[in-house]
Amino acid sequence: MNIVLLGPPGSGKGTQGQLLAERFDLAQLSTGDLFRQILQDPDHPLYDELQIVKQGKLVSDEVVNAVVEDAIKKLGNAKGIIFDGFPRTVAQAQALDKMLNSMNKRVDVVLDFNVAQDVLLQRLLGRRVCPDCKRVFHIKQRYVECPDCKVQLVTREDDNEEVIMKRFKEYNEKTAGVKEYYLDSDCAYINLTVDDADTTPEEVHQQIISELAKRGLAQ
Ligand SMILES: [Zn+2]
């Protein structure tokens, strides 16, 4: 089962991706994580091109597709992949279909996370990340270090209000077409609405499982 997660940064899709990956034994492909890895490697061929990520700008389709294609090849044996942060444009969605079709696979499920903007901002500004395993925490959880890696949590460089608002704007402008693209396709399109900041990740996860079950995709 290949799943595409659609939703602005802070919508909780990363966390839900982790929960789904564990439940269904799927691989996760986060373009954000892939970009951050490349940005730590000055010898990587795309190091210079990806510098714009730090300003909250989106990377060109060509570059994103190349990064994703490379990552999919490395995950060739996975039972399925969860795509987080990709595709963000119709051209990327078309490229993904091509990549998957060439392996006799397809996008089976799209999860569209609709979260109120104030809830999003509140979540992002309080977000802390483990620099080793990339697990995401919130200051409300009161963790100082990652319970698994015992490493101090950090704030991501691009989690500040100015960059966040820029990301919202670009996200909404660019992804409207992606939503239409998938609504017109034959994948299972699941809309999730989260407008309460107190909704827990477990509650959202259960909501997703029940939506999948309705379509015969989970038990
Ligand atoms: Zn960790």
mmCIF file of C-alpha atoms and ligand atoms in Angstrom:
data_model
loop_
_atom_site.group_PDB
_atom_site.id
_atom_site.type_symbol
_atom_site.label_atom_id
_atom_site.label_comp_id
_atom_site.label_asym_id
_atom_site.label_seq_id
_atom_site.Cartn_x
_atom_site.Cartn_y
_atom_site.Cartn_z
ATOM 1 C CA MET A 1 0.000 0.000 0.000
ATOM 2 C CA ASN A 2 1.462 3.339 -1.078
ATOM 3 C CA ILE A 3 0.134 6.358 0.779
ATOM 4 C CA VAL A 4 0.486 10.054 -0.025
ATOM 5 C CA LEU A 5 0.136 12.462 2.908
ATOM 6 C CA LEU A 6 -1.189 15.899 1.952
ATOM 7 C CA GLY A 7 -1.234 18.690 4.494
ATOM 8 C CA PRO A 8 0.649 21.840 5.423
ATOM 9 C CA PRO A 9 3.662 21.688 7.733
ATOM 10 C CA GLY A 10 2.441 21.130 11.289
ATOM 11 C CA SER A 11 -0.707 19.273 10.246
ATOM 12 C CA GLY A 12 0.544 16.182 12.067
ATOM 13 C CA LYS A 13 1.087 14.191 8.906
ATOM 14 C CA GLY A 14 4.672 13.324 9.876
ATOM 15 C CA THR A 15 3.507 11.806 13.159
ATOM 16 C CA GLN A 16 0.643 9.984 11.454
ATOM 17 C CA GLY A 17 3.076 8.714 8.838
ATOM 18 C CA GLN A 18 5.211 7.168 11.606
ATOM 19 C CA LEU A 19 2.180 5.508 13.211
ATOM 20 C CA LEU A 20 0.970 4.122 9.874
ATOM 21 C CA ALA A 21 4.469 2.924 8.957
ATOM 22 C CA GLU A 22 4.652 0.943 12.200
ATOM 23 C CA ARG A 23 1.137 -0.466 11.877
ATOM 24 C CA PHE A 24 1.428 -1.603 8.260
ATOM 25 C CA ASP A 25 5.201 -2.134 8.120
ATOM 26 C CA LEU A 26 5.686 0.529 5.435
ATOM 27 C CA ALA A 27 8.728 2.601 4.590
ATOM 28 C CA GLN A 28 8.585 6.374 5.042
ATOM 29 C CA LEU A 29 9.869 8.842 2.525
ATOM 30 C CA SER A 30 9.963 12.428 3.782
ATOM 31 C CA THR A 31 11.358 14.945 1.326
ATOM 32 C CA GLY A 32 12.012 17.313 4.239
ATOM 33 C CA ASP A 33 14.257 14.728 5.902
ATOM 34 C CA LEU A 34 15.959 13.891 2.599
ATOM 35 C CA PHE A 35 16.669 17.598 1.970
ATOM 36 C CA ARG A 36 18.050 18.093 5.470
ATOM 37 C CA GLN A 37 20.371 15.118 4.989
ATOM 38 C CA ILE A 38 21.663 16.579 1.733
ATOM 39 C CA LEU A 39 22.127 20.009 3.359
ATOM 40 C CA GLN A 40 24.497 18.420 5.854
ATOM 41 C CA ASP A 41 26.651 17.021 3.068
ATOM 42 C CA PRO A 42 28.549 19.754 1.148
ATOM 43 C CA ASP A 43 29.844 17.100 -1.281
ATOM 44 C CA HIS A 44 26.353 16.082 -2.389
ATOM 45 C CA PRO A 45 25.648 17.085 -6.036
ATOM 46 C CA LEU A 46 22.427 18.897 -5.003
ATOM 47 C CA TYR A 47 23.920 20.708 -1.970
ATOM 48 C CA ASP A 48 24.026 24.155 -3.643
ATOM 49 C CA GLU A 49 20.597 23.886 -5.264
ATOM 50 C CA LEU A 50 18.961 23.022 -1.950
ATOM 51 C CA GLN A 51 20.187 26.112 -0.085
ATOM 52 C CA ILE A 52 16.845 27.831 -0.885
ATOM 53 C CA VAL A 53 15.099 25.386 1.502
ATOM 54 C CA LYS A 54 16.556 27.381 4.407
ATOM 55 C CA GLN A 55 14.614 30.454 3.231
ATOM 56 C CA GLY A 56 11.352 28.501 3.263
ATOM 57 C CA LYS A 57 11.158 28.351 -0.528
ATOM 58 C CA LEU A 58 10.104 25.289 -2.452
ATOM 59 C CA VAL A 59 12.573 23.323 -4.537
ATOM 60 C CA SER A 60 12.058 22.909 -8.306
ATOM 61 C CA ASP A 61 10.088 19.884 -9.546
ATOM 62 C CA GLU A 62 13.115 18.580 -11.377
ATOM 63 C CA VAL A 63 15.303 18.524 -8.263
ATOM 64 C CA VAL A 64 12.584 17.110 -5.993
ATOM 65 C CA ASN A 65 11.739 14.346 -8.468
ATOM 66 C CA ALA A 66 15.406 13.365 -8.736
ATOM 67 C CA VAL A 67 15.763 13.155 -4.949
ATOM 68 C CA VAL A 68 12.550 11.094 -4.629
ATOM 69 C CA GLU A 69 13.348 8.742 -7.492
ATOM 70 C CA ASP A 70 16.718 7.986 -5.937
ATOM 71 C CA ALA A 71 15.082 7.309 -2.549
ATOM 72 C CA ILE A 72 12.369 5.054 -4.055
ATOM 73 C CA LYS A 73 15.032 2.950 -5.746
ATOM 74 C CA LYS A 74 16.771 2.476 -2.416
ATOM 75 C CA LEU A 75 13.449 1.349 -0.884
ATOM 76 C CA GLY A 76 12.762 -1.094 -3.743
ATOM 77 C CA ASN A 77 11.833 -4.027 -1.489
ATOM 78 C CA ALA A 78 9.488 -2.171 0.848
ATOM 79 C CA LYS A 79 5.889 -3.429 1.189
ATOM 80 C CA GLY A 80 4.779 0.095 0.513
ATOM 81 C CA ILE A 81 5.895 3.681 0.958
ATOM 82 C CA ILE A 82 4.380 6.597 2.812
ATOM 83 C CA PHE A 83 5.148 9.855 1.017
ATOM 84 C CA ASP A 84 5.412 12.892 3.276
ATOM 85 C CA GLY A 85 5.971 16.294 1.690
ATOM 86 C CA PHE A 86 5.693 14.904 -1.834
ATOM 87 C CA PRO A 87 4.124 15.449 -4.312
ATOM 88 C CA ARG A 88 3.579 19.189 -3.879
ATOM 89 C CA THR A 89 2.777 20.019 -7.505
ATOM 90 C CA VAL A 90 0.821 18.336 -10.293
ATOM 91 C CA ALA A 91 4.071 17.762 -12.204
ATOM 92 C CA GLN A 92 5.459 15.929 -9.166
ATOM 93 C CA ALA A 93 2.263 13.860 -8.831
ATOM 94 C CA GLN A 94 2.538 12.849 -12.484
ATOM 95 C CA ALA A 95 6.216 11.981 -12.024
ATOM 96 C CA LEU A 96 5.375 9.852 -8.971
ATOM 97 C CA ASP A 97 2.735 7.928 -10.943
ATOM 98 C CA LYS A 98 5.337 7.232 -13.612
ATOM 99 C CA MET A 99 7.941 6.059 -11.086
ATOM 100 C CA LEU A 100 5.448 3.748 -9.347
ATOM 101 C CA ASN A 101 3.867 2.461 -12.570
ATOM 102 C CA SER A 102 7.287 1.400 -13.819
ATOM 103 C CA MET A 103 7.435 -0.887 -10.756
ATOM 104 C CA ASN A 104 3.826 -2.090 -11.274
ATOM 105 C CA LYS A 105 2.743 -0.049 -8.280
ATOM 106 C CA ARG A 106 0.474 2.915 -7.725
ATOM 107 C CA VAL A 107 -0.683 5.478 -5.203
ATOM 108 C CA ASP A 108 -3.389 3.598 -3.291
ATOM 109 C CA VAL A 109 -4.392 6.109 -0.646
ATOM 110 C CA VAL A 110 -4.253 9.895 -0.244
ATOM 111 C CA LEU A 111 -4.708 11.300 3.258
ATOM 112 C CA ASP A 112 -5.566 14.997 3.162
ATOM 113 C CA PHE A 113 -4.995 16.733 6.521
ATOM 114 C CA ASN A 114 -7.090 19.868 6.931
ATOM 115 C CA VAL A 115 -6.029 21.756 10.045
ATOM 116 C CA ALA A 116 -7.032 25.271 11.158
ATOM 117 C CA GLN A 117 -4.229 27.830 10.672
ATOM 118 C CA ASP A 118 -3.995 28.931 14.332
ATOM 119 C CA VAL A 119 -3.704 25.292 15.420
ATOM 120 C CA LEU A 120 -0.913 24.816 12.888
ATOM 121 C CA LEU A 121 1.066 27.862 14.008
ATOM 122 C CA GLN A 122 0.773 26.877 17.653
ATOM 123 C CA ARG A 123 2.068 23.398 16.867
ATOM 124 C CA LEU A 124 4.972 24.475 14.690
ATOM 125 C CA LEU A 125 6.372 27.125 17.004
ATOM 126 C CA GLY A 126 6.422 24.554 19.828
ATOM 127 C CA ARG A 127 7.949 21.816 17.734
ATOM 128 C CA ARG A 128 11.232 20.207 18.777
ATOM 129 C CA VAL A 129 13.048 17.538 16.816
ATOM 130 C CA CYS A 130 15.525 14.804 17.708
ATOM 131 C CA PRO A 131 18.610 15.527 15.573
ATOM 132 C CA ASP A 132 19.397 11.792 15.383
ATOM 133 C CA CYS A 133 16.164 9.848 14.729
ATOM 134 C CA LYS A 134 14.166 12.922 13.481
ATOM 135 C CA ARG A 135 11.257 12.117 15.798
ATOM 136 C CA VAL A 136 9.099 15.191 16.412
ATOM 137 C CA PHE A 137 8.048 16.372 19.870
ATOM 138 C CA HIS A 138 6.113 19.351 21.213
ATOM 139 C CA ILE A 139 7.195 21.524 24.142
ATOM 140 C CA LYS A 140 3.896 20.540 25.808
ATOM 141 C CA GLN A 141 5.327 17.029 26.179
ATOM 142 C CA ARG A 142 8.135 18.479 28.326
ATOM 143 C CA TYR A 143 10.890 16.334 26.812
ATOM 144 C CA VAL A 144 14.360 17.897 26.914
ATOM 145 C CA GLU A 145 16.059 14.984 25.206
ATOM 146 C CA CYS A 146 14.919 12.177 22.901
ATOM 147 C CA PRO A 147 13.874 9.220 25.078
ATOM 148 C CA ASP A 148 15.338 6.802 22.531
ATOM 149 C CA CYS A 149 18.593 8.507 21.537
ATOM 150 C CA LYS A 150 19.279 10.484 24.747
ATOM 151 C CA VAL A 151 20.215 13.466 22.586
ATOM 152 C CA GLN A 152 19.030 17.018 23.307
ATOM 153 C CA LEU A 153 16.036 18.088 21.182
ATOM 154 C CA VAL A 154 16.465 21.055 18.839
ATOM 155 C CA THR A 155 14.292 23.639 17.065
ATOM 156 C CA ARG A 156 14.449 23.336 13.317
ATOM 157 C CA GLU A 157 16.009 26.331 11.604
ATOM 158 C CA ASP A 158 12.912 26.804 9.407
ATOM 159 C CA ASP A 159 10.403 26.702 12.295
ATOM 160 C CA ASN A 160 10.001 30.446 12.816
ATOM 161 C CA GLU A 161 6.862 32.471 12.179
ATOM 162 C CA GLU A 162 8.066 34.260 9.057
ATOM 163 C CA VAL A 163 9.247 31.095 7.337
ATOM 164 C CA ILE A 164 6.132 29.217 8.481
ATOM 165 C CA MET A 165 3.744 31.797 6.969
ATOM 166 C CA LYS A 166 5.693 31.686 3.719
ATOM 167 C CA ARG A 167 5.407 27.901 3.689
ATOM 168 C CA PHE A 168 1.604 28.054 4.279
ATOM 169 C CA LYS A 169 1.159 30.453 1.402
ATOM 170 C CA GLU A 170 3.248 28.434 -1.036
ATOM 171 C CA TYR A 171 1.678 25.217 0.169
ATOM 172 C CA ASN A 172 -1.873 26.429 -0.472
ATOM 173 C CA GLU A 173 -1.035 27.955 -3.849
ATOM 174 C CA LYS A 174 0.823 24.943 -5.162
ATOM 175 C CA THR A 175 -1.113 22.018 -3.735
ATOM 176 C CA ALA A 176 -4.636 23.002 -4.784
ATOM 177 C CA GLY A 177 -3.941 21.343 -8.126
ATOM 178 C CA VAL A 178 -2.502 18.221 -6.469
ATOM 179 C CA LYS A 179 -5.728 17.723 -4.510
ATOM 180 C CA GLU A 180 -7.761 17.941 -7.716
ATOM 181 C CA TYR A 181 -5.358 15.563 -9.458
ATOM 182 C CA TYR A 182 -5.880 12.872 -6.818
ATOM 183 C CA LEU A 183 -9.621 13.507 -6.478
ATOM 184 C CA ASP A 184 -9.856 12.745 -10.203
ATOM 185 C CA SER A 185 -7.772 9.575 -9.873
ATOM 186 C CA ASP A 186 -9.006 6.184 -8.678
ATOM 187 C CA CYS A 187 -7.087 6.151 -5.386
ATOM 188 C CA ALA A 188 -8.892 6.208 -2.032
ATOM 189 C CA TYR A 189 -9.025 9.895 -1.057
ATOM 190 C CA ILE A 190 -9.546 10.437 2.663
ATOM 191 C CA ASN A 191 -10.241 13.901 4.083
ATOM 192 C CA LEU A 192 -9.273 14.484 7.720
ATOM 193 C CA THR A 193 -10.323 17.621 9.547
ATOM 194 C CA VAL A 194 -8.503 18.643 12.722
ATOM 195 C CA ASP A 195 -9.672 21.947 14.201
ATOM 196 C CA ASP A 196 -9.136 21.180 17.883
ATOM 197 C CA ALA A 197 -5.577 21.649 19.217
ATOM 198 C CA ASP A 198 -6.254 19.023 21.889
ATOM 199 C CA THR A 199 -6.955 16.192 19.462
ATOM 200 C CA THR A 200 -4.268 13.601 20.187
ATOM 201 C CA PRO A 201 -2.200 11.810 17.533
ATOM 202 C CA GLU A 202 -3.756 8.524 18.705
ATOM 203 C CA GLU A 203 -7.255 9.882 18.046
ATOM 204 C CA VAL A 204 -6.308 10.987 14.546
ATOM 205 C CA HIS A 205 -4.640 7.620 13.933
ATOM 206 C CA GLN A 206 -7.832 5.766 14.937
ATOM 207 C CA GLN A 207 -9.831 8.036 12.641
ATOM 208 C CA ILE A 208 -7.514 7.111 9.754
ATOM 209 C CA ILE A 209 -7.720 3.386 10.510
ATOM 210 C CA SER A 210 -11.516 3.483 10.562
ATOM 211 C CA GLU A 211 -11.579 5.355 7.237
ATOM 212 C CA LEU A 212 -9.214 2.756 5.752
ATOM 213 C CA ALA A 213 -11.336 -0.065 7.177
ATOM 214 C CA LYS A 214 -14.460 1.371 5.526
ATOM 215 C CA ARG A 215 -12.665 0.959 2.209
ATOM 216 C CA GLY A 216 -11.425 -2.547 3.000
ATOM 217 C CA LEU A 217 -7.817 -1.361 3.400
ATOM 218 C CA ALA A 218 -7.413 -2.063 7.136
ATOM 219 C CA GLN A 219 -8.962 -4.234 9.811
HETATM 220 ZN ZN ZN B 1 15.903 10.244 18.767
#
